[in-house]
XYZ file of N, CA, C and O in Angstrom:
528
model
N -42.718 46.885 -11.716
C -42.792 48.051 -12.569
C -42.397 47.711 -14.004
O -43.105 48.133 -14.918
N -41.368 47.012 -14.251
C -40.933 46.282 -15.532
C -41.823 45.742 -16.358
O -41.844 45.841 -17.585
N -42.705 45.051 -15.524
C -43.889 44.052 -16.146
C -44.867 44.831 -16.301
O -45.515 44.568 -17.314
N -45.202 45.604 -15.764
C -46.237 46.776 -16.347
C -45.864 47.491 -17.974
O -46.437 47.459 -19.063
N -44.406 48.221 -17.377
C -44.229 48.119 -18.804
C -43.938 47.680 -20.290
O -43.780 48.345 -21.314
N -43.925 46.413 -20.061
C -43.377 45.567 -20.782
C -44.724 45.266 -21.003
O -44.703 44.639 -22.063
N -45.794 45.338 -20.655
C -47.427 45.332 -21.142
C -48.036 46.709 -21.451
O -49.038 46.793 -22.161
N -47.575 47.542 -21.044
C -48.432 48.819 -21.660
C -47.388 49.079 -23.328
O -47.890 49.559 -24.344
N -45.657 48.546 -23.198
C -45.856 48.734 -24.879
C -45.695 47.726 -25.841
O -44.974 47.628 -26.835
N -46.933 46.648 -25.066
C -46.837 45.430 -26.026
C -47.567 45.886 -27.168
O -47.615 45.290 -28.244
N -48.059 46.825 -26.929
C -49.199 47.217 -28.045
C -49.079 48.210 -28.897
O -49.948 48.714 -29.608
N -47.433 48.593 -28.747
C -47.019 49.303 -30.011
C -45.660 48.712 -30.563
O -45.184 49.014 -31.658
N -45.238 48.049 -29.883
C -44.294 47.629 -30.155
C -44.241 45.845 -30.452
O -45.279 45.255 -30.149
N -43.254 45.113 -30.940
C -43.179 43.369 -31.294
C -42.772 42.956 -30.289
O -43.367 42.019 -29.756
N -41.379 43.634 -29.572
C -41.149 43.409 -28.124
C -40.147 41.839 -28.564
O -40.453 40.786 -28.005
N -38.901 41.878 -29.666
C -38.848 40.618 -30.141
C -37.356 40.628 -29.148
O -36.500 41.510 -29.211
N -37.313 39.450 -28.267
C -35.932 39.697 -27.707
C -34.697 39.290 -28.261
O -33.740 39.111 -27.508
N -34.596 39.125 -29.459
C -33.821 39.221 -30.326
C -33.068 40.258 -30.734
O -31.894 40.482 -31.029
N -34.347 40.959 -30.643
C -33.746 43.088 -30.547
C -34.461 43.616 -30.059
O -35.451 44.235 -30.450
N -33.914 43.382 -28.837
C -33.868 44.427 -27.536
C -33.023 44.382 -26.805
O -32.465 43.343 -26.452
N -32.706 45.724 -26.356
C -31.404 45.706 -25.352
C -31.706 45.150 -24.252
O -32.870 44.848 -23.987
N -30.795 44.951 -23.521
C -30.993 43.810 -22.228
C -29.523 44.641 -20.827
O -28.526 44.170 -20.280
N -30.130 45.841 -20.805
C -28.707 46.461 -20.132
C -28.999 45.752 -18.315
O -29.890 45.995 -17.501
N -27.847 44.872 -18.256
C -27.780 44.513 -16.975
C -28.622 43.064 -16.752
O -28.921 42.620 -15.643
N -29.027 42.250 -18.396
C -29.326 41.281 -18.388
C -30.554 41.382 -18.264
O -30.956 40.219 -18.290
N -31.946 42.471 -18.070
C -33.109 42.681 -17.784
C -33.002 43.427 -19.374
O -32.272 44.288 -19.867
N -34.233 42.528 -19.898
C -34.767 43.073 -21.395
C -35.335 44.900 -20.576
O -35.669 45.296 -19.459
N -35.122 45.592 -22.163
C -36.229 46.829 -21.939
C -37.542 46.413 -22.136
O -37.823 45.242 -22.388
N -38.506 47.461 -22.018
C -39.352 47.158 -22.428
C -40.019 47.469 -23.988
O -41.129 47.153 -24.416
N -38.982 48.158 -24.615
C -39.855 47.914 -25.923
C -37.994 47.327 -26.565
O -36.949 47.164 -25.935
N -38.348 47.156 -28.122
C -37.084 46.502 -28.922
C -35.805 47.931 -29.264
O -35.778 49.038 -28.726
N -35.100 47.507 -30.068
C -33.726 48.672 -30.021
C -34.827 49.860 -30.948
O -34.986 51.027 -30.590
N -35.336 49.376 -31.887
C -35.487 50.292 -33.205
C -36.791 51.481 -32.319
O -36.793 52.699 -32.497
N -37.816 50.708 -31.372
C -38.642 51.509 -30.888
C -38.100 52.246 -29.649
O -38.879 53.135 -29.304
N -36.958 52.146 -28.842
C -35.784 52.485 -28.129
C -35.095 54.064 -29.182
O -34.882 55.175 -28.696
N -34.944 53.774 -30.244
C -34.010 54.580 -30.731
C -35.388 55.524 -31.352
O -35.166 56.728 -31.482
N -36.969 54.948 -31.783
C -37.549 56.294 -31.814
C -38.317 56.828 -30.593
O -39.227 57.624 -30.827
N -38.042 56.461 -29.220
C -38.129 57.400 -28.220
C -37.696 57.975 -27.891
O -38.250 58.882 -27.271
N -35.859 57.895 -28.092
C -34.809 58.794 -27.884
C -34.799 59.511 -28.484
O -34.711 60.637 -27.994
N -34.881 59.366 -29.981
C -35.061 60.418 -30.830
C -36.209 61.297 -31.158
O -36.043 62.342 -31.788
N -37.471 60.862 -30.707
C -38.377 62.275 -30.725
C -38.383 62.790 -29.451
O -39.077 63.795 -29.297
N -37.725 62.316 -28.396
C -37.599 63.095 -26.703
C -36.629 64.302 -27.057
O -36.898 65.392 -26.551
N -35.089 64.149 -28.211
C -33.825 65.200 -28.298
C -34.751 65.355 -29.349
O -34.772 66.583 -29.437
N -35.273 65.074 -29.922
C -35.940 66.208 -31.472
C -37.116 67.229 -30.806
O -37.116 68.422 -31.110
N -37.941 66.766 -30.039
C -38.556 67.622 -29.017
C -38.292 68.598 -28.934
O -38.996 69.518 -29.352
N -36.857 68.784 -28.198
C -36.311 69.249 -26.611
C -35.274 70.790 -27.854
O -35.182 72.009 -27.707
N -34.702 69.787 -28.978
C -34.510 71.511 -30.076
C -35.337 71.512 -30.895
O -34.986 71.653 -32.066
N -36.327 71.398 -30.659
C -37.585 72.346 -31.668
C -37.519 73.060 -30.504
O -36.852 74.094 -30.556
N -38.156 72.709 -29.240
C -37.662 74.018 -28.067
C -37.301 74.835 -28.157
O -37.917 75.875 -28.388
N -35.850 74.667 -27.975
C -35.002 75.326 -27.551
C -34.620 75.999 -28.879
O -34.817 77.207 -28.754
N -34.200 75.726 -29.980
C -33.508 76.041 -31.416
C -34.600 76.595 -32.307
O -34.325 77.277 -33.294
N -36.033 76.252 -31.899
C -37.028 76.512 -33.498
C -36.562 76.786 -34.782
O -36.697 77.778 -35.498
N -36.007 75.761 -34.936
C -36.096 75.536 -36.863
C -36.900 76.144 -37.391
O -38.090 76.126 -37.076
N -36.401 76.810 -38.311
C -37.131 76.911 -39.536
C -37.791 75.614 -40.477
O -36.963 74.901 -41.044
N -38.929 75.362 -40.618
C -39.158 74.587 -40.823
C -39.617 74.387 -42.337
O -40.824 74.412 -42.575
N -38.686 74.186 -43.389
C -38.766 75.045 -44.757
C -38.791 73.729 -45.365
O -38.712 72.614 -44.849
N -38.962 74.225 -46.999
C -39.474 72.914 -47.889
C -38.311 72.020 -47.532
O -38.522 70.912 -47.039
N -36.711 72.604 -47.837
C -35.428 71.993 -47.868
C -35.405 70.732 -46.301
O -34.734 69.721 -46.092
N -36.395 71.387 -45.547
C -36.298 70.616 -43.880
C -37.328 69.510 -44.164
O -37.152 68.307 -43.970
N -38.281 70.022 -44.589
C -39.477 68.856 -44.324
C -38.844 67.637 -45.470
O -38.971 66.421 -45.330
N -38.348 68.133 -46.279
C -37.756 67.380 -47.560
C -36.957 66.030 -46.513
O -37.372 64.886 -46.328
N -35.615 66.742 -45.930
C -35.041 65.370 -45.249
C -35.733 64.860 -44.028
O -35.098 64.009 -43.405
N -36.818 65.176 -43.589
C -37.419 64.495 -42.761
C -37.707 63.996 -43.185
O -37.190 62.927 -42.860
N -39.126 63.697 -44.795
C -39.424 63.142 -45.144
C -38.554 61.865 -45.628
O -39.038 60.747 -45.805
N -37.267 62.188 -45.803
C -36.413 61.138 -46.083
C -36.312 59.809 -44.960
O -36.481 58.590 -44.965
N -35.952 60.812 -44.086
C -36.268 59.685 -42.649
C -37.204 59.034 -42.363
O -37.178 58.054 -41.619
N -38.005 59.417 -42.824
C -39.674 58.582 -42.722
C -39.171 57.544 -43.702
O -38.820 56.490 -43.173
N -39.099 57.593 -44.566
C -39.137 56.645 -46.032
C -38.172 55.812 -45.937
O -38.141 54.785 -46.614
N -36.836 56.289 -44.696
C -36.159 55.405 -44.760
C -36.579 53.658 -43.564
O -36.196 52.490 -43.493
N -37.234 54.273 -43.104
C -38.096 53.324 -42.379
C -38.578 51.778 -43.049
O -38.847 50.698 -42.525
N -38.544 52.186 -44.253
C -39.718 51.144 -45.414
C -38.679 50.071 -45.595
O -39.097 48.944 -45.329
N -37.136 50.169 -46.075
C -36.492 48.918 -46.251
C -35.921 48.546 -45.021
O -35.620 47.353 -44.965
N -35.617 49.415 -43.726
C -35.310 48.744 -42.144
C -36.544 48.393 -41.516
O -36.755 47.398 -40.823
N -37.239 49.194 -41.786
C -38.621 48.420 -40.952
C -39.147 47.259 -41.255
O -39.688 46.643 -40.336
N -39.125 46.668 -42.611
C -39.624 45.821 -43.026
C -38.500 44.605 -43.412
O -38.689 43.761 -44.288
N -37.433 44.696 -42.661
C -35.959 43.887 -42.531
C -35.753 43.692 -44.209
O -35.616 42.509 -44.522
N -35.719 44.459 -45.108
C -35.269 44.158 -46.412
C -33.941 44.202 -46.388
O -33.410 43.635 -47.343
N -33.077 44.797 -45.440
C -31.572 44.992 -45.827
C -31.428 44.691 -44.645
O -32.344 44.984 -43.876
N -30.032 43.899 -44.046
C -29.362 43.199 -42.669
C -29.090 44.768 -42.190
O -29.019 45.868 -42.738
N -28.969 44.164 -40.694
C -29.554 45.359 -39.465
C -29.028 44.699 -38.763
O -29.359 43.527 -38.585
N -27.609 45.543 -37.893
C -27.523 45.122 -36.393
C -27.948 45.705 -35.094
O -29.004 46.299 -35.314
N -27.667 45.797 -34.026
C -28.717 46.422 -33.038
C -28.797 48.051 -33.108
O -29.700 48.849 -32.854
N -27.301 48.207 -33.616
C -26.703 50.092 -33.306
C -27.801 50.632 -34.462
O -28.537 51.604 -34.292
N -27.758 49.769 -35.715
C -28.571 50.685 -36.973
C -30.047 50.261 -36.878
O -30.916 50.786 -37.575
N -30.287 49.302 -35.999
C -31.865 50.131 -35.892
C -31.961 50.603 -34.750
O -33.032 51.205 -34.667
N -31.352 50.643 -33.755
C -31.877 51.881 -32.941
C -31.184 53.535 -33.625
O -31.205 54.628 -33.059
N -30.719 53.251 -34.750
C -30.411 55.003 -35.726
C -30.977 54.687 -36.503
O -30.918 55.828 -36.962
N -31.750 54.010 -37.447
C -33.307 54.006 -37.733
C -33.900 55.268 -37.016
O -33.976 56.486 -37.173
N -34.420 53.903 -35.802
C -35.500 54.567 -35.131
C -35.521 56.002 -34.453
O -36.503 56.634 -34.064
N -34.138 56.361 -34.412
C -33.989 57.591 -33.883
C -34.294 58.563 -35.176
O -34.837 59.612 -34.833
N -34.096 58.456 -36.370
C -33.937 59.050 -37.020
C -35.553 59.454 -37.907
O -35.901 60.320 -38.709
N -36.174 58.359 -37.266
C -37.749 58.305 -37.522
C -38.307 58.950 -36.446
O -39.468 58.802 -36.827
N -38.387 59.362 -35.732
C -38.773 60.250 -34.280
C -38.391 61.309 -34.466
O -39.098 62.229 -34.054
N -37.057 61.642 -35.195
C -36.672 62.970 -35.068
C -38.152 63.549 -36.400
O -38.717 64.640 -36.328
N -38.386 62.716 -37.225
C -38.821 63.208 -38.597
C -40.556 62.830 -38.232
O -41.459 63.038 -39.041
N -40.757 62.248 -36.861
C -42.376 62.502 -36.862
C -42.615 63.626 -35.889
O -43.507 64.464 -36.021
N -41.727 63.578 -34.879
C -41.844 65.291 -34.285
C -41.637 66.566 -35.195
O -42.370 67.545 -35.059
N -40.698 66.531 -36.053
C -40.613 67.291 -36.893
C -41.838 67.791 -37.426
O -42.061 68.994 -37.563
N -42.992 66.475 -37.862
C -44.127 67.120 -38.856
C -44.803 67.157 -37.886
O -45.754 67.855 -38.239
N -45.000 66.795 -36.615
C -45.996 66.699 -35.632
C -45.858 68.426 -35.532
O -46.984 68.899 -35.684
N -44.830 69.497 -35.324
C -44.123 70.484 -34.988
C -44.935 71.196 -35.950
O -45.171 72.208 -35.290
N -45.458 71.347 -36.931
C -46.083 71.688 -37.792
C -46.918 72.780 -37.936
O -46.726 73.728 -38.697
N -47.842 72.622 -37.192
C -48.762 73.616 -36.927
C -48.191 73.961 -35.774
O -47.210 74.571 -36.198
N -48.122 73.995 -34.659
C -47.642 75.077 -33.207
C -46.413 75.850 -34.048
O -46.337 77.024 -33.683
N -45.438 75.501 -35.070
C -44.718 76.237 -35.359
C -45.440 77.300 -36.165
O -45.250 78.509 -36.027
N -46.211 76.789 -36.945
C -47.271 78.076 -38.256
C -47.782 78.830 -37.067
O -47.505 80.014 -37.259
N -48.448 78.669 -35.845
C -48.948 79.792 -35.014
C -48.275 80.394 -34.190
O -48.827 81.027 -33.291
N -46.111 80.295 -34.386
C -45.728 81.015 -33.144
C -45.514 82.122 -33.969
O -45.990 81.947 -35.090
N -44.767 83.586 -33.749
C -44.506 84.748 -34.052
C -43.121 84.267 -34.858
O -42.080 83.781 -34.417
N -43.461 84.542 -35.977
C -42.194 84.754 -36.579
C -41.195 86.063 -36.162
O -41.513 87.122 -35.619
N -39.642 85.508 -36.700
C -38.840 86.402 -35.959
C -37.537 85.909 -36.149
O -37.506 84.953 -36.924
N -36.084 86.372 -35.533
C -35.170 85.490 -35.504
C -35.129 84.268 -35.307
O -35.771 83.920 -34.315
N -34.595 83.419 -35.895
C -34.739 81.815 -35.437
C -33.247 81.109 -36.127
O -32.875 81.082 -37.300
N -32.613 80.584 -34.910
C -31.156 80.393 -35.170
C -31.294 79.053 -36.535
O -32.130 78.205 -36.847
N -30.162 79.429 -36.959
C -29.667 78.337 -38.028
C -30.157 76.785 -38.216
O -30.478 76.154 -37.209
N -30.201 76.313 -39.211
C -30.493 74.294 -39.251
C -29.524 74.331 -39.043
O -29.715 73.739 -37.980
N -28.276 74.518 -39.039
C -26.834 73.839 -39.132
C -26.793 73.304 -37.582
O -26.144 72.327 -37.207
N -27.499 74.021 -36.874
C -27.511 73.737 -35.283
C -28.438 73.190 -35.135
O -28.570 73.870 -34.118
N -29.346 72.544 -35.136
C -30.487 71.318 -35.555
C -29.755 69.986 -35.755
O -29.593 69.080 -34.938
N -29.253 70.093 -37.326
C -28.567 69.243 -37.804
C -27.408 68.584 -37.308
O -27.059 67.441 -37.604
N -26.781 69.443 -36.467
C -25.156 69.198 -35.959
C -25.945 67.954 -34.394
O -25.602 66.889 -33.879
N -26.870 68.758 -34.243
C -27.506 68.371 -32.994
C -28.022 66.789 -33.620
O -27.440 65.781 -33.219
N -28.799 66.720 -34.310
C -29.534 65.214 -35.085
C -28.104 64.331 -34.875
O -27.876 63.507 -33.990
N -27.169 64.791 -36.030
C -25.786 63.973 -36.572
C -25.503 63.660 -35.230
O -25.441 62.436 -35.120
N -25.272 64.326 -33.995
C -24.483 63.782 -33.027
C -25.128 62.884 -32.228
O -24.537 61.986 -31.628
N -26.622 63.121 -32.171
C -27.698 62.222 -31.619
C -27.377 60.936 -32.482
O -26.770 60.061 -31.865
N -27.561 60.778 -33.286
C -27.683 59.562 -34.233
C -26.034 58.959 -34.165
O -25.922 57.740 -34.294
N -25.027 59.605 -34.008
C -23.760 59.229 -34.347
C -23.691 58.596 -32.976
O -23.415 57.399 -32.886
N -23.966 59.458 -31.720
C -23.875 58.424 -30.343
C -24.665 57.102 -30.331
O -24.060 56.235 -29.700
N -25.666 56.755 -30.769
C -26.105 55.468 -30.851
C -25.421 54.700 -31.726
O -25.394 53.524 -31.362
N -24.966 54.873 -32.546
C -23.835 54.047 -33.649
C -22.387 53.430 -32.626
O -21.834 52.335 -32.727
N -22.151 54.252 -31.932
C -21.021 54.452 -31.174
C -20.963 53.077 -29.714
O -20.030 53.068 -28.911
């Protein structure tokens, strides 16, 4: 089953075992940074769900940040140990579900919709447990 997957995400991923976690001495199958953006668009998912953000200029603004921050870790311009690119990558998942969220959010019923602070508290603690 390993080897299957370790071939279905050769093809999105570098797969460099240099960085990749290895829990229990068995590599994953993709590296930390593509690890940390599956985790992070699975919990960015799961509160657009549950929380529906408002999804306002001020929001798309720091997503967009997260995207962009991709450009000097993705492209190893600045030293990276395993914890900060898998919070990279989490932090890039949270910000492509975010715009992916886009339209299904423009067609639900507007209405009450709880706070970013509870989004955000939710991101920070996502991202702070992989640091950890």
């Amino acid at each position: 089953m390993l080897e299957l997957l370790h071939h279905l995400f050769a093809g999105v991923c570098g797969q460099n075992p240099a960085h990749t976690w290895a829990p229990g001495g068995l590599l994953l199958p993709c590296c930390q940074r593509c690890t940390g953006l599956y985790v992070g668009a699975l919990v960015a998912a799961a509160l657009h769900l549950w929380l529906k953000p408002r999804l306002t200029g001020r929001f798309l603004w720091i997503h967009g940040l997260f995207l962009l921050q991709m450009v000097p870790f993705g492209f190893h311009w600045l030293p990276q140990d395993p914890l900060l690119r898998t919070a990279t990558g989490a932090l890039f998942g949270f910000a492509l579900v975010s715009f992916f969220w886009l339209l299904p959010a423009s067609r639900r019923p507007t209405g009450e919709r709880p706070a970013a602070e509870k989004y955000f508290t939710a991101l920070a603690l996502s991202v702070a447990r992989e640091l950890k």
